Amino acid sequence: AECDPADPEACLQLAATLRAEGIALFDRGHVGGAKGRFETAADARIHAAQAAKEEGNSCFRRADGSGATAHYERALAALGCGPRPGHLKRVPPQPYDYHYDCGVADAEGDPATVEFARILRLRTPVKLITALHSNAAASCLLEQRFDTARAAATSALRIDPNHTKSRSRRAAAFQALGQHSAACEDLALALAASMGTPAAAELASQLIQQWRLRAP
């Protein structure tokens, strides 16, 4: 079974059907059949996430920050990056609900759902997850939701510490929050990773500005 990548809702519906079939097969001991269903379901989820990312990018280009954030978060939810059901009731509120590892929301504690979460995590491109967190940081900056932008950029950097866009976006969030020393640290790391590129001059200028603003 395949889904049309241009129809993310159909991809999610197919993924739900295949995941349920895989769980039933897994519970009956048909592990090989379950794995095939889980892999196809994971691929359908990834197609849906990629489509939502493109919709988010379109909103961002129109300066629609809230619309872009909604699409990026929908993509992250498709990849299981949200909390487990009921988990939010047991932890303090967080500025960003999608900082969990890929598949966490799908692992309900039983072996079948844990296996699906593992397959989803393995099949999801790392660059896709990183870009979704980083793009969410950018759209939250556009919305002036600076604490959420900081948390989203931190989620991207936890996956790829060398992601320069996420460094500069977190620096912008730190700057807006008045945390100029932290902004300097991120800008310095972003500059070090960007030497010899067109972005280096702008990063150097931002670093000098933040250095002047930081507390003596």
PDB file of C-alpha atoms in Angstrom:
ATOM      1  CA  ALA A   1       0.000   0.000   0.000  1.00  0.00           C
ATOM      2  CA  GLU A   2       1.219   3.471  -0.861  1.00  0.00           C
ATOM      3  CA  CYS A   3      -0.072   6.963  -0.181  1.00  0.00           C
ATOM      4  CA  ASP A   4      -0.021  10.108  -2.275  1.00  0.00           C
ATOM      5  CA  PRO A   5       2.592  12.419  -0.694  1.00  0.00           C
ATOM      6  CA  ALA A   6       0.478  15.360  -1.859  1.00  0.00           C
ATOM      7  CA  ASP A   7      -2.379  14.190   0.393  1.00  0.00           C
ATOM      8  CA  PRO A   8      -1.015  14.161   3.963  1.00  0.00           C
ATOM      9  CA  GLU A   9      -4.368  13.292   5.542  1.00  0.00           C
ATOM     10  CA  ALA A  10      -4.661  10.198   3.375  1.00  0.00           C
ATOM     11  CA  CYS A  11      -1.085   9.268   4.353  1.00  0.00           C
ATOM     12  CA  LEU A  12      -1.939   9.586   8.042  1.00  0.00           C
ATOM     13  CA  GLN A  13      -5.090   7.496   7.614  1.00  0.00           C
ATOM     14  CA  LEU A  14      -3.132   4.786   5.796  1.00  0.00           C
ATOM     15  CA  ALA A  15      -0.455   4.881   8.501  1.00  0.00           C
ATOM     16  CA  ALA A  16      -3.076   4.458  11.233  1.00  0.00           C
ATOM     17  CA  THR A  17      -4.615   1.461   9.443  1.00  0.00           C
ATOM     18  CA  LEU A  18      -1.260  -0.215   8.829  1.00  0.00           C
ATOM     19  CA  ARG A  19      -0.064   0.453  12.367  1.00  0.00           C
ATOM     20  CA  ALA A  20      -3.210  -1.172  13.783  1.00  0.00           C
ATOM     21  CA  GLU A  21      -2.767  -4.178  11.478  1.00  0.00           C
ATOM     22  CA  GLY A  22       0.871  -4.451  12.508  1.00  0.00           C
ATOM     23  CA  ILE A  23       0.000  -4.378  16.197  1.00  0.00           C
ATOM     24  CA  ALA A  24      -2.554  -7.144  15.696  1.00  0.00           C
ATOM     25  CA  LEU A  25      -0.012  -9.273  13.813  1.00  0.00           C
ATOM     26  CA  PHE A  26       2.690  -8.606  16.407  1.00  0.00           C
ATOM     27  CA  ASP A  27       0.381  -9.620  19.246  1.00  0.00           C
ATOM     28  CA  ARG A  28      -0.356 -12.910  17.452  1.00  0.00           C
ATOM     29  CA  GLY A  29       3.361 -13.615  17.060  1.00  0.00           C
ATOM     30  CA  HIS A  30       3.637 -12.742  13.352  1.00  0.00           C
ATOM     31  CA  VAL A  31       6.627 -10.480  13.848  1.00  0.00           C
ATOM     32  CA  GLY A  32       7.772 -10.487  10.215  1.00  0.00           C
ATOM     33  CA  GLY A  33       4.355  -9.448   8.920  1.00  0.00           C
ATOM     34  CA  ALA A  34       4.093  -6.831  11.621  1.00  0.00           C
ATOM     35  CA  LYS A  35       7.454  -5.363  10.662  1.00  0.00           C
ATOM     36  CA  GLY A  36       6.359  -4.907   7.064  1.00  0.00           C
ATOM     37  CA  ARG A  37       3.178  -3.116   8.142  1.00  0.00           C
ATOM     38  CA  PHE A  38       5.126  -0.940  10.583  1.00  0.00           C
ATOM     39  CA  GLU A  39       7.703   0.053   7.962  1.00  0.00           C
ATOM     40  CA  THR A  40       5.049   1.061   5.434  1.00  0.00           C
ATOM     41  CA  ALA A  41       3.125   2.933   8.125  1.00  0.00           C
ATOM     42  CA  ALA A  42       6.299   4.774   9.129  1.00  0.00           C
ATOM     43  CA  ASP A  43       6.972   5.762   5.521  1.00  0.00           C
ATOM     44  CA  ALA A  44       3.422   7.096   5.202  1.00  0.00           C
ATOM     45  CA  ARG A  45       3.948   9.172   8.365  1.00  0.00           C
ATOM     46  CA  ILE A  46       7.182  10.548   6.906  1.00  0.00           C
ATOM     47  CA  HIS A  47       5.422  11.514   3.660  1.00  0.00           C
ATOM     48  CA  ALA A  48       2.777  13.353   5.695  1.00  0.00           C
ATOM     49  CA  ALA A  49       5.453  15.145   7.715  1.00  0.00           C
ATOM     50  CA  GLN A  50       7.318  16.237   4.596  1.00  0.00           C
ATOM     51  CA  ALA A  51       4.101  17.586   3.075  1.00  0.00           C
ATOM     52  CA  ALA A  52       3.293  19.499   6.267  1.00  0.00           C
ATOM     53  CA  LYS A  53       6.825  20.926   6.287  1.00  0.00           C
ATOM     54  CA  GLU A  54       6.352  22.288   2.775  1.00  0.00           C
ATOM     55  CA  GLU A  55       3.034  23.851   3.800  1.00  0.00           C
ATOM     56  CA  GLY A  56       4.795  25.421   6.769  1.00  0.00           C
ATOM     57  CA  ASN A  57       7.510  26.812   4.511  1.00  0.00           C
ATOM     58  CA  SER A  58       4.852  28.353   2.275  1.00  0.00           C
ATOM     59  CA  CYS A  59       3.221  30.032   5.275  1.00  0.00           C
ATOM     60  CA  PHE A  60       6.587  31.298   6.496  1.00  0.00           C
ATOM     61  CA  ARG A  61       7.343  32.876   3.125  1.00  0.00           C
ATOM     62  CA  ARG A  62       4.036  34.758   3.466  1.00  0.00           C
ATOM     63  CA  ALA A  63       5.101  35.922   6.968  1.00  0.00           C
ATOM     64  CA  ASP A  64       2.321  33.788   8.498  1.00  0.00           C
ATOM     65  CA  GLY A  65       4.184  32.711  11.623  1.00  0.00           C
ATOM     66  CA  SER A  66       1.282  31.031  13.398  1.00  0.00           C
ATOM     67  CA  GLY A  67       0.272  29.081  10.295  1.00  0.00           C
ATOM     68  CA  ALA A  68       3.856  27.958   9.723  1.00  0.00           C
ATOM     69  CA  THR A  69       4.263  26.846  13.334  1.00  0.00           C
ATOM     70  CA  ALA A  70       1.027  24.871  13.175  1.00  0.00           C
ATOM     71  CA  HIS A  71       2.230  22.958  10.097  1.00  0.00           C
ATOM     72  CA  TYR A  72       5.669  22.262  11.568  1.00  0.00           C
ATOM     73  CA  GLU A  73       4.110  20.999  14.779  1.00  0.00           C
ATOM     74  CA  ARG A  74       1.697  18.838  12.776  1.00  0.00           C
ATOM     75  CA  ALA A  75       4.701  17.323  11.010  1.00  0.00           C
ATOM     76  CA  LEU A  76       6.475  16.668  14.307  1.00  0.00           C
ATOM     77  CA  ALA A  77       3.324  15.087  15.719  1.00  0.00           C
ATOM     78  CA  ALA A  78       3.157  12.784  12.680  1.00  0.00           C
ATOM     79  CA  LEU A  79       6.673  11.637  13.545  1.00  0.00           C
ATOM     80  CA  GLY A  80       5.755  10.895  17.153  1.00  0.00           C
ATOM     81  CA  CYS A  81       7.751  13.786  18.651  1.00  0.00           C
ATOM     82  CA  GLY A  82       4.990  14.783  21.044  1.00  0.00           C
ATOM     83  CA  PRO A  83       4.446  13.478  24.569  1.00  0.00           C
ATOM     84  CA  ARG A  84       2.892  10.136  25.405  1.00  0.00           C
ATOM     85  CA  PRO A  85      -0.877  10.284  25.984  1.00  0.00           C
ATOM     86  CA  GLY A  86      -1.535  11.660  29.457  1.00  0.00           C
ATOM     87  CA  HIS A  87       2.112  12.571  30.025  1.00  0.00           C
ATOM     88  CA  LEU A  88       1.453  16.321  30.005  1.00  0.00           C
ATOM     89  CA  LYS A  89      -0.822  15.896  33.019  1.00  0.00           C
ATOM     90  CA  ARG A  90       2.110  14.611  35.084  1.00  0.00           C
ATOM     91  CA  VAL A  91       4.801  17.171  34.181  1.00  0.00           C
ATOM     92  CA  PRO A  92       5.011  20.962  34.478  1.00  0.00           C
ATOM     93  CA  PRO A  93       3.952  22.898  31.379  1.00  0.00           C
ATOM     94  CA  GLN A  94       6.744  23.283  28.824  1.00  0.00           C
ATOM     95  CA  PRO A  95       7.138  26.064  26.249  1.00  0.00           C
ATOM     96  CA  TYR A  96       7.509  23.487  23.466  1.00  0.00           C
ATOM     97  CA  ASP A  97       5.649  20.181  23.394  1.00  0.00           C
ATOM     98  CA  TYR A  98       7.604  18.504  20.575  1.00  0.00           C
ATOM     99  CA  HIS A  99      11.075  18.152  22.097  1.00  0.00           C
ATOM    100  CA  TYR A 100      10.699  14.384  22.591  1.00  0.00           C
ATOM    101  CA  ASP A 101      12.586  11.824  20.515  1.00  0.00           C
ATOM    102  CA  CYS A 102      10.928  10.617  17.333  1.00  0.00           C
ATOM    103  CA  GLY A 103       8.367   7.906  18.112  1.00  0.00           C
ATOM    104  CA  VAL A 104       7.956   8.669  21.812  1.00  0.00           C
ATOM    105  CA  ALA A 105       4.258   9.483  21.425  1.00  0.00           C
ATOM    106  CA  ASP A 106       3.673   6.077  19.792  1.00  0.00           C
ATOM    107  CA  ALA A 107       5.399   3.930  22.418  1.00  0.00           C
ATOM    108  CA  GLU A 108       2.520   3.114  24.745  1.00  0.00           C
ATOM    109  CA  GLY A 109       4.457   0.620  26.857  1.00  0.00           C
ATOM    110  CA  ASP A 110       3.524  -2.645  25.150  1.00  0.00           C
ATOM    111  CA  PRO A 111       6.055  -4.444  22.916  1.00  0.00           C
ATOM    112  CA  ALA A 112       4.121  -3.859  19.672  1.00  0.00           C
ATOM    113  CA  THR A 113       3.883  -0.064  19.958  1.00  0.00           C
ATOM    114  CA  VAL A 114       7.465   0.157  21.228  1.00  0.00           C
ATOM    115  CA  GLU A 115       8.592  -1.734  18.121  1.00  0.00           C
ATOM    116  CA  PHE A 116       6.639   0.598  15.845  1.00  0.00           C
ATOM    117  CA  ALA A 117       8.207   3.608  17.585  1.00  0.00           C
ATOM    118  CA  ARG A 118      11.665   2.105  17.066  1.00  0.00           C
ATOM    119  CA  ILE A 119      11.028   1.557  13.347  1.00  0.00           C
ATOM    120  CA  LEU A 120       9.613   5.061  12.919  1.00  0.00           C
ATOM    121  CA  ARG A 121      12.667   6.531  14.626  1.00  0.00           C
ATOM    122  CA  LEU A 122      15.101   4.529  12.476  1.00  0.00           C
ATOM    123  CA  ARG A 123      13.371   5.345   9.174  1.00  0.00           C
ATOM    124  CA  THR A 124      12.883   9.074   9.780  1.00  0.00           C
ATOM    125  CA  PRO A 125      15.671  11.175   8.206  1.00  0.00           C
ATOM    126  CA  VAL A 126      17.647  13.048  10.862  1.00  0.00           C
ATOM    127  CA  LYS A 127      17.779  16.100   8.590  1.00  0.00           C
ATOM    128  CA  LEU A 128      13.975  16.202   8.464  1.00  0.00           C
ATOM    129  CA  ILE A 129      13.578  16.209  12.256  1.00  0.00           C
ATOM    130  CA  THR A 130      16.315  18.825  12.652  1.00  0.00           C
ATOM    131  CA  ALA A 131      14.799  21.073   9.992  1.00  0.00           C
ATOM    132  CA  LEU A 132      11.321  20.849  11.520  1.00  0.00           C
ATOM    133  CA  HIS A 133      12.556  21.918  14.963  1.00  0.00           C
ATOM    134  CA  SER A 134      14.700  24.676  13.469  1.00  0.00           C
ATOM    135  CA  ASN A 135      11.914  25.941  11.216  1.00  0.00           C
ATOM    136  CA  ALA A 136       9.545  25.941  14.186  1.00  0.00           C
ATOM    137  CA  ALA A 137      12.082  28.129  15.990  1.00  0.00           C
ATOM    138  CA  ALA A 138      12.102  30.548  13.052  1.00  0.00           C
ATOM    139  CA  SER A 139       8.314  30.761  12.868  1.00  0.00           C
ATOM    140  CA  CYS A 140       8.045  31.247  16.637  1.00  0.00           C
ATOM    141  CA  LEU A 141      10.519  34.121  16.348  1.00  0.00           C
ATOM    142  CA  LEU A 142       8.216  35.608  13.721  1.00  0.00           C
ATOM    143  CA  GLU A 143       5.343  35.268  16.203  1.00  0.00           C
ATOM    144  CA  GLN A 144       7.529  36.820  18.956  1.00  0.00           C
ATOM    145  CA  ARG A 145       7.156  33.660  21.054  1.00  0.00           C
ATOM    146  CA  PHE A 146      10.752  33.826  22.114  1.00  0.00           C
ATOM    147  CA  ASP A 147      10.814  31.205  24.870  1.00  0.00           C
ATOM    148  CA  THR A 148       9.202  28.672  22.538  1.00  0.00           C
ATOM    149  CA  ALA A 149      11.651  29.618  19.785  1.00  0.00           C
ATOM    150  CA  ARG A 150      14.553  29.020  22.169  1.00  0.00           C
ATOM    151  CA  ALA A 151      13.183  25.600  23.133  1.00  0.00           C
ATOM    152  CA  ALA A 152      12.556  24.587  19.510  1.00  0.00           C
ATOM    153  CA  ALA A 153      16.067  25.607  18.459  1.00  0.00           C
ATOM    154  CA  THR A 154      17.484  23.697  21.439  1.00  0.00           C
ATOM    155  CA  SER A 155      15.615  20.583  20.244  1.00  0.00           C
ATOM    156  CA  ALA A 156      17.263  20.935  16.820  1.00  0.00           C
ATOM    157  CA  LEU A 157      20.710  21.408  18.375  1.00  0.00           C
ATOM    158  CA  ARG A 158      20.243  18.355  20.578  1.00  0.00           C
ATOM    159  CA  ILE A 159      20.024  16.334  17.348  1.00  0.00           C
ATOM    160  CA  ASP A 160      22.674  18.260  15.392  1.00  0.00           C
ATOM    161  CA  PRO A 161      24.932  20.500  17.523  1.00  0.00           C
ATOM    162  CA  ASN A 162      26.545  21.874  14.354  1.00  0.00           C
ATOM    163  CA  HIS A 163      23.303  23.151  12.795  1.00  0.00           C
ATOM    164  CA  THR A 164      24.227  26.793  12.172  1.00  0.00           C
ATOM    165  CA  LYS A 165      20.718  28.056  11.442  1.00  0.00           C
ATOM    166  CA  SER A 166      19.501  26.694  14.759  1.00  0.00           C
ATOM    167  CA  ARG A 167      22.422  28.345  16.576  1.00  0.00           C
ATOM    168  CA  SER A 168      21.621  31.728  15.066  1.00  0.00           C
ATOM    169  CA  ARG A 169      17.889  31.304  15.698  1.00  0.00           C
ATOM    170  CA  ARG A 170      18.459  30.381  19.328  1.00  0.00           C
ATOM    171  CA  ALA A 171      20.795  33.375  19.618  1.00  0.00           C
ATOM    172  CA  ALA A 172      17.989  35.606  18.323  1.00  0.00           C
ATOM    173  CA  ALA A 173      15.647  34.141  20.943  1.00  0.00           C
ATOM    174  CA  PHE A 174      18.223  34.672  23.701  1.00  0.00           C
ATOM    175  CA  GLN A 175      18.699  38.256  22.517  1.00  0.00           C
ATOM    176  CA  ALA A 176      14.946  38.948  22.652  1.00  0.00           C
ATOM    177  CA  LEU A 177      14.824  37.417  26.148  1.00  0.00           C
ATOM    178  CA  GLY A 178      17.653  39.693  27.291  1.00  0.00           C
ATOM    179  CA  GLN A 179      20.113  36.804  27.701  1.00  0.00           C
ATOM    180  CA  HIS A 180      22.958  38.436  25.822  1.00  0.00           C
ATOM    181  CA  SER A 181      25.803  36.256  27.148  1.00  0.00           C
ATOM    182  CA  ALA A 182      23.974  33.127  25.968  1.00  0.00           C
ATOM    183  CA  ALA A 183      23.340  34.815  22.613  1.00  0.00           C
ATOM    184  CA  CYS A 184      27.076  35.550  22.334  1.00  0.00           C
ATOM    185  CA  GLU A 185      27.941  31.905  22.953  1.00  0.00           C
ATOM    186  CA  ASP A 186      25.610  30.665  20.223  1.00  0.00           C
ATOM    187  CA  LEU A 187      26.702  33.330  17.739  1.00  0.00           C
ATOM    188  CA  ALA A 188      30.359  32.523  18.368  1.00  0.00           C
ATOM    189  CA  LEU A 189      29.727  28.822  17.669  1.00  0.00           C
ATOM    190  CA  ALA A 190      27.680  29.656  14.574  1.00  0.00           C
ATOM    191  CA  LEU A 191      30.435  31.967  13.326  1.00  0.00           C
ATOM    192  CA  ALA A 192      33.127  29.337  13.893  1.00  0.00           C
ATOM    193  CA  ALA A 193      31.113  26.855  11.828  1.00  0.00           C
ATOM    194  CA  SER A 194      30.461  29.424   9.064  1.00  0.00           C
ATOM    195  CA  MET A 195      33.936  30.790   8.412  1.00  0.00           C
ATOM    196  CA  GLY A 196      34.507  31.249   4.703  1.00  0.00           C
ATOM    197  CA  THR A 197      30.791  31.383   3.878  1.00  0.00           C
ATOM    198  CA  PRO A 198      28.624  34.401   2.963  1.00  0.00           C
ATOM    199  CA  ALA A 199      26.871  34.171   6.356  1.00  0.00           C
ATOM    200  CA  ALA A 200      30.073  34.773   8.328  1.00  0.00           C
ATOM    201  CA  ALA A 201      30.090  38.566   8.019  1.00  0.00           C
ATOM    202  CA  GLU A 202      26.526  38.936   9.257  1.00  0.00           C
ATOM    203  CA  LEU A 203      27.147  36.554  12.149  1.00  0.00           C
ATOM    204  CA  ALA A 204      30.278  38.492  13.110  1.00  0.00           C
ATOM    205  CA  SER A 205      28.293  41.731  13.114  1.00  0.00           C
ATOM    206  CA  GLN A 206      25.597  40.192  15.314  1.00  0.00           C
ATOM    207  CA  LEU A 207      28.224  38.817  17.681  1.00  0.00           C
ATOM    208  CA  ILE A 208      29.849  42.238  18.113  1.00  0.00           C
ATOM    209  CA  GLN A 209      26.449  43.784  18.816  1.00  0.00           C
ATOM    210  CA  GLN A 210      25.579  41.170  21.429  1.00  0.00           C
ATOM    211  CA  TRP A 211      29.013  41.429  23.018  1.00  0.00           C
ATOM    212  CA  ARG A 212      28.389  45.151  23.583  1.00  0.00           C
ATOM    213  CA  LEU A 213      24.967  44.461  25.089  1.00  0.00           C
ATOM    214  CA  ARG A 214      25.990  41.738  27.497  1.00  0.00           C
ATOM    215  CA  ALA A 215      26.354  42.537  31.175  1.00  0.00           C
ATOM    216  CA  PRO A 216      29.871  43.718  32.165  1.00  0.00           C
TER     217      PRO A 216
END
